[in-house]
CSV table of C-alpha atoms in Angstrom, one decimal:
chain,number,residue,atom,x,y,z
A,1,UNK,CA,17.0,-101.7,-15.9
A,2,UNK,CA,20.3,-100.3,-17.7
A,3,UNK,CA,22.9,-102.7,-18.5
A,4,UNK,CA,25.3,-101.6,-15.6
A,5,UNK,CA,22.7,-101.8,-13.5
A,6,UNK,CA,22.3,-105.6,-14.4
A,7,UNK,CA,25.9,-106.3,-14.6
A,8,UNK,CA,26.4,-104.9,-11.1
A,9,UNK,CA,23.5,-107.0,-9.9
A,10,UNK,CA,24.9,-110.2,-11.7
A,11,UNK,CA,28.2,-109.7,-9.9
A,12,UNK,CA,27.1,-109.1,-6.6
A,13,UNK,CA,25.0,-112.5,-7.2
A,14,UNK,CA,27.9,-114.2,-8.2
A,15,UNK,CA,30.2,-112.8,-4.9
A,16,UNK,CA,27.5,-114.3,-2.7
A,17,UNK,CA,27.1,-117.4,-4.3
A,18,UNK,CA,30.7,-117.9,-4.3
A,19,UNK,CA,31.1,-116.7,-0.3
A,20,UNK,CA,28.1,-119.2,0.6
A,21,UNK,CA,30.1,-122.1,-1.4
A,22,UNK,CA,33.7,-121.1,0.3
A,23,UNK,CA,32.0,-121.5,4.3
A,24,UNK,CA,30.1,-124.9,2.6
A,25,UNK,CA,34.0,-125.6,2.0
A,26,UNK,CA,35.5,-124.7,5.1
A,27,UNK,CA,36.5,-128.5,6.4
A,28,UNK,CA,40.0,-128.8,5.8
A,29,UNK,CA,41.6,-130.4,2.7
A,30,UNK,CA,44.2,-132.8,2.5
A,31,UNK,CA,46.7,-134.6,-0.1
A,32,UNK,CA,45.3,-137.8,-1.8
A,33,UNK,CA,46.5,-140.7,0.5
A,34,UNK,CA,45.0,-142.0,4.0
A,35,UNK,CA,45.2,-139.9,6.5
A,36,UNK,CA,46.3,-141.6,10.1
A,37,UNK,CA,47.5,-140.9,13.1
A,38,UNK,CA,51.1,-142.1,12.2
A,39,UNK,CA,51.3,-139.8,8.9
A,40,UNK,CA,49.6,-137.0,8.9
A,41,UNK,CA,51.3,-133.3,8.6
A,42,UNK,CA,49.1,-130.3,8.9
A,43,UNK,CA,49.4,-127.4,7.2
A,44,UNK,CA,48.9,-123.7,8.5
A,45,UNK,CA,49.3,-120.4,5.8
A,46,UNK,CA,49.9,-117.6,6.8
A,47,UNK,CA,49.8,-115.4,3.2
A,48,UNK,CA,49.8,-111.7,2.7
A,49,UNK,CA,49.4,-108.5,5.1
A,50,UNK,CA,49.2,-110.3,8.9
A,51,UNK,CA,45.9,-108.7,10.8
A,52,UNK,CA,44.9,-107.5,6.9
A,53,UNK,CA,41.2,-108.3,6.5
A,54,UNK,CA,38.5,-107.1,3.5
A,55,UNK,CA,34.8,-107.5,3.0
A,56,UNK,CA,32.9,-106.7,0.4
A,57,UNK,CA,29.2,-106.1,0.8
A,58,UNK,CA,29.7,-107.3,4.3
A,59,UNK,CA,30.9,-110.3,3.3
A,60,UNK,CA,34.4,-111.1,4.7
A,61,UNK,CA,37.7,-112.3,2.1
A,62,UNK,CA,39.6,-112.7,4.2
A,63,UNK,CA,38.4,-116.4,6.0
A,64,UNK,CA,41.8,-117.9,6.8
A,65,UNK,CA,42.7,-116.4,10.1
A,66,UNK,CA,46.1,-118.1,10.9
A,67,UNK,CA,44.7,-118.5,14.8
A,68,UNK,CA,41.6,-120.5,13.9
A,69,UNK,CA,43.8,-122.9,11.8
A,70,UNK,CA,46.3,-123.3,14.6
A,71,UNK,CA,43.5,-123.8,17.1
A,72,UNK,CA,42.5,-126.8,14.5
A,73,UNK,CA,45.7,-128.1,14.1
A,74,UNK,CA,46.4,-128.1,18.3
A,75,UNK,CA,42.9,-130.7,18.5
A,76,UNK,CA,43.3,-132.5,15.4
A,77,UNK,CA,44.5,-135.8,16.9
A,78,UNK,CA,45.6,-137.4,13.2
A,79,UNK,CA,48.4,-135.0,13.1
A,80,UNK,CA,51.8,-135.6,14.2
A,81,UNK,CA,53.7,-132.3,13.3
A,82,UNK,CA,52.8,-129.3,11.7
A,83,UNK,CA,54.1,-127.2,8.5
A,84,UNK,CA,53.9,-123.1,8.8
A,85,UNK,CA,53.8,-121.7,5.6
A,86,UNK,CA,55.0,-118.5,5.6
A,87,UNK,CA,54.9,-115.7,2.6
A,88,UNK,CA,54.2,-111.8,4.9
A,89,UNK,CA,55.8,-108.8,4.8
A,90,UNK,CA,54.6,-108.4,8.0
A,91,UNK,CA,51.6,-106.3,9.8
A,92,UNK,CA,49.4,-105.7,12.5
A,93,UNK,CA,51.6,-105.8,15.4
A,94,UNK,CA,49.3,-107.4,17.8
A,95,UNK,CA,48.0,-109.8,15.7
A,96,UNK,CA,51.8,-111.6,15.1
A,97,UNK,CA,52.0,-111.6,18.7
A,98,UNK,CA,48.7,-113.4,18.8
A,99,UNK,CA,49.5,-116.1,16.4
A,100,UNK,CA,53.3,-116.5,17.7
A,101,UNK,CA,51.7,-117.2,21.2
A,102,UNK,CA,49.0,-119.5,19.7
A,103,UNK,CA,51.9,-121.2,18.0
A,104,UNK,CA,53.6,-121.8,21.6
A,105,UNK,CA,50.6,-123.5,22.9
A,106,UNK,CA,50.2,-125.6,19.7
A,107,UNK,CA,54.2,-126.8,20.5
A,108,UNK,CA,53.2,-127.3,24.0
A,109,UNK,CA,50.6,-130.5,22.7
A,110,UNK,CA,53.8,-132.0,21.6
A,111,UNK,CA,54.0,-131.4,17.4
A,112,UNK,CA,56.8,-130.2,16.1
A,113,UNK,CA,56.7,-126.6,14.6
A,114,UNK,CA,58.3,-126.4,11.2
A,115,UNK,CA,58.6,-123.3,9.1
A,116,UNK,CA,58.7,-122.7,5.4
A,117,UNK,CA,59.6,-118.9,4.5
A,118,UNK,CA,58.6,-118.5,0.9
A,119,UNK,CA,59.3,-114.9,-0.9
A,120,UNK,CA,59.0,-113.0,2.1
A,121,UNK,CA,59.0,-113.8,5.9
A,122,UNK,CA,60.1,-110.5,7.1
A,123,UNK,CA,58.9,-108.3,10.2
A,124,UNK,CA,55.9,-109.8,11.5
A,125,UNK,CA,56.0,-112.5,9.4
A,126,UNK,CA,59.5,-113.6,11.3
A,127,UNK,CA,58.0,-112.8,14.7
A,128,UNK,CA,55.6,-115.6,13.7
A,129,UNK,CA,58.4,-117.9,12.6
A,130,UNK,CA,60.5,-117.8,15.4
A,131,UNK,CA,58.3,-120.0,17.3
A,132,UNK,CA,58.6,-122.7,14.9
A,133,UNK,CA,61.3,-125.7,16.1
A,134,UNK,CA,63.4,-125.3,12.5
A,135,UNK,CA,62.7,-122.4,10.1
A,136,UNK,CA,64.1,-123.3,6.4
A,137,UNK,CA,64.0,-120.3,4.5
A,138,UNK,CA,64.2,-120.3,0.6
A,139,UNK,CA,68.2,-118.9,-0.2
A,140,UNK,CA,66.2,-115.9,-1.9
A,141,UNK,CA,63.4,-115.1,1.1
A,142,UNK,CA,63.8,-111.8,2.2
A,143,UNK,CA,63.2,-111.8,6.1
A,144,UNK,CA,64.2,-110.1,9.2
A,145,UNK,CA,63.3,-106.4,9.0
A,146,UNK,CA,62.6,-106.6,12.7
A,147,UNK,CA,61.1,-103.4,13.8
A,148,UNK,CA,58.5,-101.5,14.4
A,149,UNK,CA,56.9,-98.5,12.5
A,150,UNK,CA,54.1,-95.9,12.7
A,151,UNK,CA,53.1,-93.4,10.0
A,152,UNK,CA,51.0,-91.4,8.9
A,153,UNK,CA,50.6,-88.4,6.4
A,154,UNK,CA,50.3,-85.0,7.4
A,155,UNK,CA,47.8,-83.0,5.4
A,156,UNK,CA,48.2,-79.5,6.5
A,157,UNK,CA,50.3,-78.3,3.9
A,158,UNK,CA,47.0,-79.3,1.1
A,159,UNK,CA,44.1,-78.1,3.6
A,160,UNK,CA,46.2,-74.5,4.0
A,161,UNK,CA,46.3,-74.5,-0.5
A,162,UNK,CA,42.4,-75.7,-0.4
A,163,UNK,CA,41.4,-73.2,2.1
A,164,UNK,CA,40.6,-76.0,4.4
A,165,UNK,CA,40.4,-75.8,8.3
A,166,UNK,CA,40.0,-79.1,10.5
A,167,UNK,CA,37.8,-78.5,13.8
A,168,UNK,CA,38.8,-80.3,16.8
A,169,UNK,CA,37.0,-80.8,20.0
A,170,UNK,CA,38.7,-83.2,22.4
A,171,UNK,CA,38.1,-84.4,25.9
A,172,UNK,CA,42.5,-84.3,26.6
A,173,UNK,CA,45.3,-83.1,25.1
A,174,UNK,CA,46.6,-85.8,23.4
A,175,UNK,CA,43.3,-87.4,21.9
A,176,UNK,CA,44.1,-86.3,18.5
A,177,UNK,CA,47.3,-87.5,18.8
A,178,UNK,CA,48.7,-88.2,15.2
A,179,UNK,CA,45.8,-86.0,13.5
A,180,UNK,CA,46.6,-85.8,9.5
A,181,UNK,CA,46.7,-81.8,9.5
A,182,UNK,CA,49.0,-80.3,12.7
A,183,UNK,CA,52.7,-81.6,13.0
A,184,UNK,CA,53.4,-83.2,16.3
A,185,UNK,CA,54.2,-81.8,19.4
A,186,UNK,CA,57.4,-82.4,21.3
A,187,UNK,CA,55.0,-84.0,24.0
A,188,UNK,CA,53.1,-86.4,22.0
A,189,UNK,CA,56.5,-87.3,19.9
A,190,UNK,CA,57.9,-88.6,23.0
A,191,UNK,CA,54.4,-90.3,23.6
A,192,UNK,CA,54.8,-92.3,20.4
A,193,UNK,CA,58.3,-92.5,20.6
A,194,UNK,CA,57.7,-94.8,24.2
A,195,UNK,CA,55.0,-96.9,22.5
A,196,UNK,CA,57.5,-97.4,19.9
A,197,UNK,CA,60.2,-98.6,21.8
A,198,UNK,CA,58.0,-100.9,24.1
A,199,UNK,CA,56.5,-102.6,21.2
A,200,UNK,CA,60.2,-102.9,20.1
A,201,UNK,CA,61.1,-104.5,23.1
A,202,UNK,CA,58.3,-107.6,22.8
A,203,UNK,CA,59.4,-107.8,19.7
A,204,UNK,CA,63.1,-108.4,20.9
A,205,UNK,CA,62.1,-110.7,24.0
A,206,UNK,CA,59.8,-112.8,21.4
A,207,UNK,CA,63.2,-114.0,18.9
A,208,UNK,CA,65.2,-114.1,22.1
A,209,UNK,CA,62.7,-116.8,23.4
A,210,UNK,CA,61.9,-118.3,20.2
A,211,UNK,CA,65.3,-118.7,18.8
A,212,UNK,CA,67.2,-118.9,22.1
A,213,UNK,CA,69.1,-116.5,21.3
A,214,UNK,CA,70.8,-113.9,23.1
A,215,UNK,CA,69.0,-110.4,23.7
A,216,UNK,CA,72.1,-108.4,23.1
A,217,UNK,CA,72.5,-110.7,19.8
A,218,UNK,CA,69.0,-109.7,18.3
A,219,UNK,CA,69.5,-106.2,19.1
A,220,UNK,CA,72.5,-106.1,16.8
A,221,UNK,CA,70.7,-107.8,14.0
A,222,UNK,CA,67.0,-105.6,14.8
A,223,UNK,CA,67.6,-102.2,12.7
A,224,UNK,CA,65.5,-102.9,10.4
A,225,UNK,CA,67.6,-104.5,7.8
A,226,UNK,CA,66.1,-107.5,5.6
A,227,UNK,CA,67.9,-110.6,5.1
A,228,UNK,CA,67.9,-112.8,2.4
A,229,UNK,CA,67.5,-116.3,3.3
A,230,UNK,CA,71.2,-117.3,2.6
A,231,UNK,CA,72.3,-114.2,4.7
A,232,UNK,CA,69.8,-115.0,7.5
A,233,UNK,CA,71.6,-118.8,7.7
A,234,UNK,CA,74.5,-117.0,8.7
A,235,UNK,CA,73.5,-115.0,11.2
A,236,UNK,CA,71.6,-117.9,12.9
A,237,UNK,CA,67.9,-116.2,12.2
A,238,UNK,CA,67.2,-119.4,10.0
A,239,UNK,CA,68.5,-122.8,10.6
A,240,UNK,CA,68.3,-124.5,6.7
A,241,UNK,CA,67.8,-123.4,3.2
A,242,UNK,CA,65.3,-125.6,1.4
A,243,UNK,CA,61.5,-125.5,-0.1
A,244,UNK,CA,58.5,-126.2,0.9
A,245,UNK,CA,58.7,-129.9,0.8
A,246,UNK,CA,62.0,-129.4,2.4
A,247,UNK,CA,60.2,-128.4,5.0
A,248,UNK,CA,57.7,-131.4,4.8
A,249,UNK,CA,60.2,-133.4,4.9
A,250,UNK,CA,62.3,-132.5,7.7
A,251,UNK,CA,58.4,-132.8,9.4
A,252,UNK,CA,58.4,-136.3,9.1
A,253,UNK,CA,61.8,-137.2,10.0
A,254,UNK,CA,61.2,-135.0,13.6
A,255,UNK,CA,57.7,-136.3,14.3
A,256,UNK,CA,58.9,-140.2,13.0
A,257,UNK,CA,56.4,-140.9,10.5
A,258,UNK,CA,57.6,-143.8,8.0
A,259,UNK,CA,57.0,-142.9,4.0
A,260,UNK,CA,55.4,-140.3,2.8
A,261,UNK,CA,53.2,-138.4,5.3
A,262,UNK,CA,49.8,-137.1,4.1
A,263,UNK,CA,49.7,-133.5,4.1
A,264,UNK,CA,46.1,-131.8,6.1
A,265,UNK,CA,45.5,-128.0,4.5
A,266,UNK,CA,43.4,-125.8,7.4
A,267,UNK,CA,43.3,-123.0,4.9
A,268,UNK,CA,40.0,-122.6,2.5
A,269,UNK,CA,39.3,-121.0,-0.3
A,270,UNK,CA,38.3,-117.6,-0.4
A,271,UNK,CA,35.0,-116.3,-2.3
A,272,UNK,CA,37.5,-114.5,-4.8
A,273,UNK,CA,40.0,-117.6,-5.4
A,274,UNK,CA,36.5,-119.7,-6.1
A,275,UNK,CA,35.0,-117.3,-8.5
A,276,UNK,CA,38.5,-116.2,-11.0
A,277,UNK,CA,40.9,-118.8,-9.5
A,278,UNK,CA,44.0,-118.7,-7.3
A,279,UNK,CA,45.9,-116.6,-10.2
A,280,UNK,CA,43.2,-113.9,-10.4
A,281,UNK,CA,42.6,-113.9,-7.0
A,282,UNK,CA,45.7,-112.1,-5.4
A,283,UNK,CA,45.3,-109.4,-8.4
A,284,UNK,CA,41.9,-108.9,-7.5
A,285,UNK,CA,42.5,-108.7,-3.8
A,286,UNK,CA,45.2,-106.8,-3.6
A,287,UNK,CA,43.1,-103.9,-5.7
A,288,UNK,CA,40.4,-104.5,-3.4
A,289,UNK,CA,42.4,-104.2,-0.3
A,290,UNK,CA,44.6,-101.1,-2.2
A,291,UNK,CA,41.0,-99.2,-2.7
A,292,UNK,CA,39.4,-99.8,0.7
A,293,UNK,CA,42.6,-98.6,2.3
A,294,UNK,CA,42.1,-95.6,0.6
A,295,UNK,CA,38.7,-94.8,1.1
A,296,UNK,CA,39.1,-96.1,4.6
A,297,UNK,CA,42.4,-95.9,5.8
A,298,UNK,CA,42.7,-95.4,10.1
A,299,UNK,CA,44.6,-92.2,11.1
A,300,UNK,CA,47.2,-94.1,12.3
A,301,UNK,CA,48.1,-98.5,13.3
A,302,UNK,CA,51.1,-100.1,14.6
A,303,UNK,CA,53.0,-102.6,12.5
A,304,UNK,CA,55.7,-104.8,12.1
A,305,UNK,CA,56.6,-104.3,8.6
């Protein structure tokens, strides 16, 4: 066996060993202290590209689905409020819809919502934070950027230099909407165009309801701009600059709890984060990710980013 050969093999080992350690891990962590029902704060990240997931070998990275640790926070009778820690440019549009409205039910048990916005909160990421009760941004968090975009690169230009020709058969007209080699028509423009602006529109409804605030008043501050956090104070998209343990703080105070609360992590560790560490592990996920979107990339997706 060449030496590559047994370095590959000794990697792949170590990815599996690591992945089968991370789901032996997968019980939620907490802060040194007891843990009661009278102290406890949980803890829900939400980090990176929302709806973003990456497996290697078959063996998914990605094991912190924002959902599942909202659906643990909602039965986890110990707890008495609950931290959102945010740091997303945004993403997949339905999945932020999916966590805002898991985040609604969560408020309906009765725990307060707080939001932490860390370097970025923007887009999705904001959709998901306007269902918290208090959002404290960092002064420096870039947020807002609420929007929605679609794109996708049009190859023609390369295929016609390469000699290429792409061969379409279709069962309509528009089933090769968005196809990387033809411009669009007029027809299928105003197609995309509609699911544009109705995507737009929940996304406008959503911060209306979550930060009861008028319609008309989002629509002036949804074009797309970002928002640093001490700008996004102003314009009532955030209601206090602070940290993380501002946040923590302002959790106890709501939800009561006397001294310092206890704080329960729903997020795990990831196969990468075990093997090289936290600092390694963004590096190394984000060239993952960056390669697999290459080689694999769909034609087209819907995002708030």
């Amino acid at each position: 066996m060449s030496k590559k050969a047994l370095i590959g093999l000794i990697v792949i080992g170590l990815i599996i060993v690591t992945s089968i350690v991370s789901m032996l891990v997968s019980m939620p962590q907490q802060d040194k202290g007891v843990a009661t029902a009278s102290n406890t704060i949980g803890v829900i990240m939400i980090e990176g590209v929302i709806g973003q997931t990456t497996n290697i070998l078959g063996i998914p990275q990605n094991v912190n689905d924002p959902v599942e640790q909202i659906r643990k926070a909602q039965e986890d009778n110990a707890v008495r409020a609950v931290v959102v820690k945010i740091n997303s440019p945004g993403g997949s549009a339905a999945k932020s819809i999916e966590i805002y409205k898991e985040l609604k039910k969560l408020k309906k048990t009765g725990k307060k919502i707080i939001v932490s916005m860390g370097d970025a909160a923007a887009s999705g990421g904001y959709m998901v934070a306007s269902a918290g009760d208090i959002i404290v941004a960092n002064p420096a968090t870039i947020t807002g950027s609420i929007g929605v975009i679609m794109q996708y690169t049009n190859y023609e230009g390369l295929y016609d230099k390469l000699g290429l020709k792409e061969i379409t058969i279709k069962s309509g007209p528009y089933k090769d909407i968005g196809s990387p080699t033809r411009d669009l028509t007029p027809e299928e423009k105003k197609i995309l165009r509609g699911v544009i602006e109705d995507t737009f529109q929940q996304f406008l409804e959503i911060v209306s309801e979550g930060r009861k605030m008028p319609i008309d008043k989002v629509k002036e501050l949804a074009d797309g701009r970002i928002f640093t956090g001490r700008q996004a104070l102003k314009v009532g998209l955030v209601d206090k600059l602070g940290d993380f343990y501002d946040a923590v703080d302002i959790a106890a105070k709501e939800s009561g709890i006397q001294g310092k609360p206890v704080l329960k992590y729903y997020a795990t560790p990831t196969p990468l984060s075990i093997l090289f560490g936290s600092g390694a592990k963004s590096n190394l996920e984000d060239i993952g990710v960056e390669i697999l979107r290459l080689l694999f990339i769909d034609k087209y997706s819907l995002n708030y980013k």
